[in-house]
Short mmCIF file of C-alpha atoms in Angstrom, two decimals:
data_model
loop_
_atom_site.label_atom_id
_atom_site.label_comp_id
_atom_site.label_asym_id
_atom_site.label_seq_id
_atom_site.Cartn_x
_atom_site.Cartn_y
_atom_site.Cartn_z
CA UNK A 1 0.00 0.00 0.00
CA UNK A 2 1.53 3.32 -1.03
CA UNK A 3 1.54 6.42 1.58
CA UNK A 4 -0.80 8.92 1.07
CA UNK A 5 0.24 12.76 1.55
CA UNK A 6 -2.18 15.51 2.40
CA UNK A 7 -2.29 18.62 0.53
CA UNK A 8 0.74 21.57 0.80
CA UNK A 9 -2.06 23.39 2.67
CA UNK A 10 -2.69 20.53 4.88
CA UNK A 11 1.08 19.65 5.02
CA UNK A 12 1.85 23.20 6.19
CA UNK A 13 -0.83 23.12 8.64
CA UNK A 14 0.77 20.60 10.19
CA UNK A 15 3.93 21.93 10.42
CA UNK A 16 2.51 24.76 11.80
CA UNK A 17 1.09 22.45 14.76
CA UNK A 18 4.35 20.75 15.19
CA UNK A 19 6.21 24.04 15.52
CA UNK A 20 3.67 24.98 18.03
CA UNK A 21 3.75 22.01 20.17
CA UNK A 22 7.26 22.44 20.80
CA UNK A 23 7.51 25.94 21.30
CA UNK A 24 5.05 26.14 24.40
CA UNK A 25 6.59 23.55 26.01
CA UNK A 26 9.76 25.49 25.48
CA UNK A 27 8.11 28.34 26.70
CA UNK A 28 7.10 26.75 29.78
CA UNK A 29 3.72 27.44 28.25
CA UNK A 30 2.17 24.08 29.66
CA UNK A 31 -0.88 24.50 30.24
CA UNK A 32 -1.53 25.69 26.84
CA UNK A 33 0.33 22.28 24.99
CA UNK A 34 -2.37 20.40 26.99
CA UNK A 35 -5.27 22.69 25.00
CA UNK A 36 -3.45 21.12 21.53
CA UNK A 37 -4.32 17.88 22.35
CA UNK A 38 -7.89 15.88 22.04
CA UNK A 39 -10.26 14.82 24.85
CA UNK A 40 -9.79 11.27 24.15
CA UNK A 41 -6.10 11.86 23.94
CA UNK A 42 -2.88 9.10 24.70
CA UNK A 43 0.24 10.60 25.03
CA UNK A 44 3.43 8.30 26.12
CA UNK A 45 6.99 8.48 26.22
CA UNK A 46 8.10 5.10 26.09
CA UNK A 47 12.05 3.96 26.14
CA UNK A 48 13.46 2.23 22.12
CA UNK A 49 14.59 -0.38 24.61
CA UNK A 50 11.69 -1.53 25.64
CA UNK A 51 9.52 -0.45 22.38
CA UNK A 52 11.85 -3.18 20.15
CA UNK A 53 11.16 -5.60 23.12
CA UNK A 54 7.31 -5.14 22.78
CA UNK A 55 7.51 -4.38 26.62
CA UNK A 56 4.40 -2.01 27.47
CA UNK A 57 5.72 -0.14 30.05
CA UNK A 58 5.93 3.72 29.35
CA UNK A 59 8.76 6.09 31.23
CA UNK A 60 5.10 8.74 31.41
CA UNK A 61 1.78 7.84 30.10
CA UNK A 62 -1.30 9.55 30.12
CA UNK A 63 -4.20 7.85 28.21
CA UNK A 64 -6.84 11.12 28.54
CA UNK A 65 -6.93 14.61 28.13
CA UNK A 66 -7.51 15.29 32.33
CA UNK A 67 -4.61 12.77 33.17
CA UNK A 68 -2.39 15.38 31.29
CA UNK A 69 -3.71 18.29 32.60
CA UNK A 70 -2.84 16.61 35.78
CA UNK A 71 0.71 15.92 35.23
CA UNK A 72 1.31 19.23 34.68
CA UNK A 73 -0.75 20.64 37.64
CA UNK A 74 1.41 18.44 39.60
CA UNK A 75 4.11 19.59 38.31
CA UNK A 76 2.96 23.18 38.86
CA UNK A 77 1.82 22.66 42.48
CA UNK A 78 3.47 19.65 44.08
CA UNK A 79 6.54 18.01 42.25
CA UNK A 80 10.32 19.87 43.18
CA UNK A 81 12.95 19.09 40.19
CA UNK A 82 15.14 21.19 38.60
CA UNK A 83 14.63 24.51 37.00
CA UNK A 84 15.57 24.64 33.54
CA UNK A 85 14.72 25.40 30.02
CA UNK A 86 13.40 23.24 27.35
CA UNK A 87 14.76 23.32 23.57
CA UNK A 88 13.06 21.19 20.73
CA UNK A 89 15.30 20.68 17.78
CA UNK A 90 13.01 19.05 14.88
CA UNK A 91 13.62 17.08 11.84
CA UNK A 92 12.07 17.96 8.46
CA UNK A 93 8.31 15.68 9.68
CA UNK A 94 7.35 13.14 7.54
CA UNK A 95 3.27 14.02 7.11
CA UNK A 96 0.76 11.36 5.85
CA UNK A 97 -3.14 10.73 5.38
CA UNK A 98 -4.07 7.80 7.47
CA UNK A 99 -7.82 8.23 6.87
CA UNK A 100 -10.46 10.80 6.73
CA UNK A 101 -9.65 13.55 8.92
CA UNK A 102 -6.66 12.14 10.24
CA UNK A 103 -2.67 12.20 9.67
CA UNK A 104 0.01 11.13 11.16
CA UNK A 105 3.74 12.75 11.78
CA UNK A 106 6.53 11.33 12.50
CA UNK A 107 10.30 13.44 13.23
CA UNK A 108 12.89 13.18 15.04
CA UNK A 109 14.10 15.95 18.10
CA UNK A 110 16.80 16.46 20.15
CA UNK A 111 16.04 18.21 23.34
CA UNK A 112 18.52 19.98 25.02
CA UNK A 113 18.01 21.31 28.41
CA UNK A 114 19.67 24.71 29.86
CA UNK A 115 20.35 25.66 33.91
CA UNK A 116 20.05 29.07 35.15
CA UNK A 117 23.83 29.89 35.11
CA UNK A 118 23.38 29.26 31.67
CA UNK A 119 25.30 25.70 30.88
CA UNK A 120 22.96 23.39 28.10
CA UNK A 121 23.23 19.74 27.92
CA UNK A 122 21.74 17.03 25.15
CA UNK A 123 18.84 15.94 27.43
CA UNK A 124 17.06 13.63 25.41
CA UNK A 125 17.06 12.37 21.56
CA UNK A 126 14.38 10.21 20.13
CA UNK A 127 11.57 10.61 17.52
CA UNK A 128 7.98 11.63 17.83
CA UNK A 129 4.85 9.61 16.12
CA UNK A 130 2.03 11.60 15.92
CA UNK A 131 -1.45 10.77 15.32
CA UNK A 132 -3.46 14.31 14.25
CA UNK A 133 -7.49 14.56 13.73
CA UNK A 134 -9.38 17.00 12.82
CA UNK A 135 -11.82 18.44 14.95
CA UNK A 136 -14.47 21.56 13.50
CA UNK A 137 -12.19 22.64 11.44
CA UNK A 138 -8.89 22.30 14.17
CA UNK A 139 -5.98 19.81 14.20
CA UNK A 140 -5.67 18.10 17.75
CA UNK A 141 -3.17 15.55 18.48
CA UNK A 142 -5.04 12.79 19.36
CA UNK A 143 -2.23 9.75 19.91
CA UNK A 144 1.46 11.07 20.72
CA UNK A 145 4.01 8.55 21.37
CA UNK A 146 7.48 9.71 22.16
CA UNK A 147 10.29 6.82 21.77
CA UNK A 148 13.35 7.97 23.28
CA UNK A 149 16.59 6.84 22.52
CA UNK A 150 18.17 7.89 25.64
CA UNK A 151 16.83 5.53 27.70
CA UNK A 152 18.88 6.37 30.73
CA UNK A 153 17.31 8.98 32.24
CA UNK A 154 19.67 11.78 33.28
CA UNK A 155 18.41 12.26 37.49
CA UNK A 156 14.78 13.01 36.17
CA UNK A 157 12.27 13.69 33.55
CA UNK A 158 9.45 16.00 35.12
CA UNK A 159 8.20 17.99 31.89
CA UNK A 160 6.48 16.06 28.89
CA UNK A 161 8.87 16.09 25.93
CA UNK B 1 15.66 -1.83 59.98
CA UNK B 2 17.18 -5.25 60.74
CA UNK B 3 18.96 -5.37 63.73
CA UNK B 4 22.62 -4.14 62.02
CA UNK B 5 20.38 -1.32 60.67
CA UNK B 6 21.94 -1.80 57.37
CA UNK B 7 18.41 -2.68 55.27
CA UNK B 8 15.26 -1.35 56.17
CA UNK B 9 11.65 -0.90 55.06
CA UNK B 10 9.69 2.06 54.92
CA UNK B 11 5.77 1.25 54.48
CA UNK B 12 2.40 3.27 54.73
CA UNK B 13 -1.01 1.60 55.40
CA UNK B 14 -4.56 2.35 54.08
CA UNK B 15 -6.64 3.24 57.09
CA UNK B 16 -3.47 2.44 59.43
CA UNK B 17 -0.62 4.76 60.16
CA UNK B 18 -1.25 7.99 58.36
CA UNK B 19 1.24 10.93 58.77
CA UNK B 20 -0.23 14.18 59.53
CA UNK B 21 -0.96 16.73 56.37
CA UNK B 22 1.48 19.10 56.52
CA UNK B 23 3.73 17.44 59.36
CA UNK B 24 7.29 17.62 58.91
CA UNK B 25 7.25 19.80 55.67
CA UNK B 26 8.13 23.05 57.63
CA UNK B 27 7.63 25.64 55.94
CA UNK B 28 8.13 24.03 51.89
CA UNK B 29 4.58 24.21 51.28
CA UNK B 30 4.58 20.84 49.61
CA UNK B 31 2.68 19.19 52.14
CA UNK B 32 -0.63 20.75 50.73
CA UNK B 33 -2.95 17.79 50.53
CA UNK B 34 -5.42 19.91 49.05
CA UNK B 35 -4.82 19.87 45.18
CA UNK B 36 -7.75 17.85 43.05
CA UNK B 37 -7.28 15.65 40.10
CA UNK B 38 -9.00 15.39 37.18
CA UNK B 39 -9.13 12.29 36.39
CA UNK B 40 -8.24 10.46 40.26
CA UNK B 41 -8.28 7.10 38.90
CA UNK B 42 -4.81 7.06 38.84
CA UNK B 43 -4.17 7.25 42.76
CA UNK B 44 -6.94 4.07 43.12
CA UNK B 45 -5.67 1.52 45.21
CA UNK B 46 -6.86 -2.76 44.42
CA UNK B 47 -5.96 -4.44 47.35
CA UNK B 48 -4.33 -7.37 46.18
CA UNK B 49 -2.67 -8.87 49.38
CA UNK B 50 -4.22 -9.56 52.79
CA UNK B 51 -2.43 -6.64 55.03
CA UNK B 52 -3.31 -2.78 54.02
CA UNK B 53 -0.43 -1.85 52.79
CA UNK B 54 -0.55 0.52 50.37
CA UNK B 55 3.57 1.80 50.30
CA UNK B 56 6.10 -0.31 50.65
CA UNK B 57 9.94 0.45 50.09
CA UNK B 58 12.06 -2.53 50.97
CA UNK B 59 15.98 -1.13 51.01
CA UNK B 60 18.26 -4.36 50.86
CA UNK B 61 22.05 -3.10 51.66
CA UNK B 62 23.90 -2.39 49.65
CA UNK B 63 22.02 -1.57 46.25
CA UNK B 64 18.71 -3.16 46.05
CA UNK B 65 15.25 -1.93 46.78
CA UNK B 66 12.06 -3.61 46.29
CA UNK B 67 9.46 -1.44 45.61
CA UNK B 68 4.85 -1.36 46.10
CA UNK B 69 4.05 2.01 45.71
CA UNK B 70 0.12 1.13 45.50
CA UNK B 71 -0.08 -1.03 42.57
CA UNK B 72 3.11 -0.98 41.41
CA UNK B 73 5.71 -3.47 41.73
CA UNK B 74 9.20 -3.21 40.92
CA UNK B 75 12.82 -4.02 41.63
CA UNK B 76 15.35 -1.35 41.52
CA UNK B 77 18.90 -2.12 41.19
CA UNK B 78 21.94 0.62 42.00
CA UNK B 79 24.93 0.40 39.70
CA UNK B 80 27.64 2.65 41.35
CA UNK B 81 30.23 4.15 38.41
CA UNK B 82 32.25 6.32 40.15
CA UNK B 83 32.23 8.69 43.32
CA UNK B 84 30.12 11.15 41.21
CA UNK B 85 28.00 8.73 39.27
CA UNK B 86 25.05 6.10 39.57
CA UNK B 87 22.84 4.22 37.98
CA UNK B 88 18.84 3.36 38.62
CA UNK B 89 17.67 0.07 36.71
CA UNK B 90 13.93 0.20 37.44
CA UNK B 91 12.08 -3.37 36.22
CA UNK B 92 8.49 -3.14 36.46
CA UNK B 93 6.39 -6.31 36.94
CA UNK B 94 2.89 -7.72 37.54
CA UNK B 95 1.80 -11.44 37.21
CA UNK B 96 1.37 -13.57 34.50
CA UNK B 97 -2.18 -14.42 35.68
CA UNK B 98 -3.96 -11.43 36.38
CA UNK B 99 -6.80 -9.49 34.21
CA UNK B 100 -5.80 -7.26 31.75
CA UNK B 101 -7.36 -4.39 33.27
CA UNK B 102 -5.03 -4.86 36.23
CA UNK B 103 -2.02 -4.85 34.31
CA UNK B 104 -3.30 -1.63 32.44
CA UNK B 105 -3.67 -0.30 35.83
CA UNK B 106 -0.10 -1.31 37.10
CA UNK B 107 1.00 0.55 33.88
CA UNK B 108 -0.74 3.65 34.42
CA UNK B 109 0.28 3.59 38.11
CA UNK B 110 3.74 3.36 36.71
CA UNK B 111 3.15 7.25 36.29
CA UNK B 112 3.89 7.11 39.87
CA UNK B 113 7.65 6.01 39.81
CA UNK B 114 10.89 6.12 38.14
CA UNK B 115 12.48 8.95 36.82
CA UNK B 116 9.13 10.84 35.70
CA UNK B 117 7.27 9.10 38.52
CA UNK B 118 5.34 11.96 40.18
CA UNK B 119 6.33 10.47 43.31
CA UNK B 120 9.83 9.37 42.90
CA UNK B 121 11.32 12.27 40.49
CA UNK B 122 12.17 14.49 43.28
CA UNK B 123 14.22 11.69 44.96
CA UNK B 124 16.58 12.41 41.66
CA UNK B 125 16.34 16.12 42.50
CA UNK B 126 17.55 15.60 46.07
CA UNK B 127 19.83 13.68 45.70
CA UNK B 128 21.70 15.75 43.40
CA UNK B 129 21.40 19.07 45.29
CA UNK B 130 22.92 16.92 48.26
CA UNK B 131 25.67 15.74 45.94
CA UNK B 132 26.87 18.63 44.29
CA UNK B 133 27.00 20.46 48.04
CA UNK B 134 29.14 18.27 49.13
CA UNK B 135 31.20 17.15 46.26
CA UNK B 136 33.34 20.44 46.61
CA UNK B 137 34.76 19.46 49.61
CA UNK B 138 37.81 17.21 48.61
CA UNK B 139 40.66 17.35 51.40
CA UNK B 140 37.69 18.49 54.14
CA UNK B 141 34.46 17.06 56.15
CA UNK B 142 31.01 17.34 54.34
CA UNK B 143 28.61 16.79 57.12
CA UNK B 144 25.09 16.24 55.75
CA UNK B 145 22.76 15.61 58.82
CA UNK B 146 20.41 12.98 57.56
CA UNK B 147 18.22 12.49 60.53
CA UNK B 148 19.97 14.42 62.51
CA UNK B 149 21.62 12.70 65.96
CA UNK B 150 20.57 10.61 68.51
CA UNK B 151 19.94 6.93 68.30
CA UNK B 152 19.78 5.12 65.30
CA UNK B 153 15.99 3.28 65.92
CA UNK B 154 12.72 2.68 63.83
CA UNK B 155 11.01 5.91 63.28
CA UNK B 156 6.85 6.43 63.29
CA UNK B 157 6.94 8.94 60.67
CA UNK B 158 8.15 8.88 56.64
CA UNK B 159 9.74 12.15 56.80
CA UNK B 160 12.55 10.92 58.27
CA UNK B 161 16.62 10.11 57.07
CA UNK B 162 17.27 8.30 59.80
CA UNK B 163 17.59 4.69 58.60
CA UNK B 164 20.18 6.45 55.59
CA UNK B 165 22.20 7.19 58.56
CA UNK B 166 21.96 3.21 59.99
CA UNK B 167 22.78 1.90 56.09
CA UNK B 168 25.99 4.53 56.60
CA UNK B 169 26.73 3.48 60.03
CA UNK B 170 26.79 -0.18 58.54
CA UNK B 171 28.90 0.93 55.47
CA UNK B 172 31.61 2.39 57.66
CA UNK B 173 31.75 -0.94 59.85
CA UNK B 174 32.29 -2.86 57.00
CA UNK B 175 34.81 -1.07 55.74
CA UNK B 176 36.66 0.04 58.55
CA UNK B 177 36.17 3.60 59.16
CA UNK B 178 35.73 4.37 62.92
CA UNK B 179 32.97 7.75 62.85
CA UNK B 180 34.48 11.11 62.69
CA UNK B 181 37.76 9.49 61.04
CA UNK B 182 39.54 10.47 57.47
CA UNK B 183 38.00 7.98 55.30
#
């Protein structure tokens, strides 16, 4: 079965959504990334290790919209880790149709973290595989799954990637 | 803690000993218990063995823990690299034999611990603002008052370092430094 590609409009909507996912997280915009995402949402970040092993557990998953408003409330109110900045490098996405009203991305990222005294370190590579739908008229990410290559967490992950 | 203090277990029990809200926070304001969840059915606890315990963190000297934090079960090993470095190897597990909406559960409890575990992550945190305080210090005395003094003895509350300072105690025995010596 050949791939089917959405329209240059289409294609640079989603683009558009990708770019904006990863700026308000790098923003520290987080409650706002939650608003991109759909009601019936599942977003996991889940190791390559145990992805090629077919093992199911995820380093984060939330399988609903409220669980990840929650992780980030919690991160907000009750979690301590350290302060830092977030920076999303992305590949060139690969877009396609998957059905009506829904497409899927896939790219890869590097995210590099920064401390206040201004020192950056490679935090985390891996790619992203997005599922996108298409609500009145809006793109939502609907099924995000995060495989990370770097596997061995350096001291903690507390923000989504 | 055993009776050479060197493992111990730290445990909580539904409807048994329950620590007070904000008690021995100070003034962090982190032990506010009242934030709300959406969605709360990740902090649901299936009793699954006959006592009520719903926390259990089983410290084995010197790097194994065995870990029930609600529904979660896991071993986690510690692989020491060098004075400034060490590894967590967190393996998650359930039973071969039990529904598949427990083991969905186990997995979305899993949100709980490990490096993003909203319980666990600030043990990470800690333990690297400890580290790099006292890592400085290289012809000198660190002294980092886990549990402060006094007898080294099973404690009533969580909030507490004290058994840290009986794994220590046991360390030092083993390896012949006498307390307040040049090791």
């Amino acid at each position: 079965m050949t791939d089917r590609f959405p329209t240059p409009d289409k294609r640079f909507a989603l683009e558009m959504l990708l770019e904006e996912y990863a700026r308000l997280l790098d923003d520290d915009r987080l409650e706002d990334w939650v608003e991109l995402f759909d009601e019936a949402c599942v977003y996991e970040i889940v190791s390559r290790e145990n992805r090629e092993q077919d093992l199911p557990l995820s380093l984060m998953l939330c399988d609903n919209k409220d669980m990840l408003a929650d992780r980030i409330s919690s991160l907000r109110q009750a979690n301590i880790y350290n302060i830092h900045t977030d920076r999303h490098i992305l590949s060139v996405p690969r877009c396609t149709a998957a059905k009506t009203g829904e497409y899927d991305i896939c790219c890869a990222y590097a995210l590099y973290q920064s401390d206040q005294e201004g020192r950056s370190w490679l935090f985390s590579v891996g790619r992203y595989e997005h599922r996108i739908v298409e609500k009145n008229g809006r793109l939502l990410f609907r099924h995000t799954l995060v495989v990370v290559d770097t596997g061995a967490v350096p001291t903690l992950l507390a923000v989504p990637i | 803690m055993d009776y050479e203090h060197k493992h111990n277990m730290s445990w909580a029990a539904q409807g048994g000993r329950i620590d007070g809200p904000a008690q021995g926070y100070g003034e962090t304001q982190r032990g506010d218990m009242d934030i709300k969840l959406r969605d709360s059915s990740l902090l649901q606890y299936r009793k699954e063995y006959p006592d009520d315990q719903t926390l259990s963190i089983l410290s084995i000297f010197p790097n194994a823990a065995f870990q029930q934090i609600s529904n979660t079960l896991a071993v986690r090993q510690f692989r020491t690299s060098s004075t400034d470095e060490f590894e967590i190897v967190s393996t998650f597990f359930g039973y071969a034999d039990e529904d598949a909406t427990m083991t969905r559960h186990r997995l979305r409890q899993a949100n709980l611990a490990g490096p993003a575990g909203l319980v666990s992550m600030e043990d990470g945190e800690a333990v690297e603002l400890v580290h790099r305080a006292s890592a400085g210090v290289t012809d000198e005395y660190a002294v980092v008052e886990f549990g402060g003094r006094g007898a080294i003895e099973d404690q009533e509350s969580l909030i507490t370092d004290v058994p840290v300072r009986g794994f220590w105690q046991h360390y030092c025995r083993l390896m012949g430094i006498a307390p307040g010596a040049n090791a």
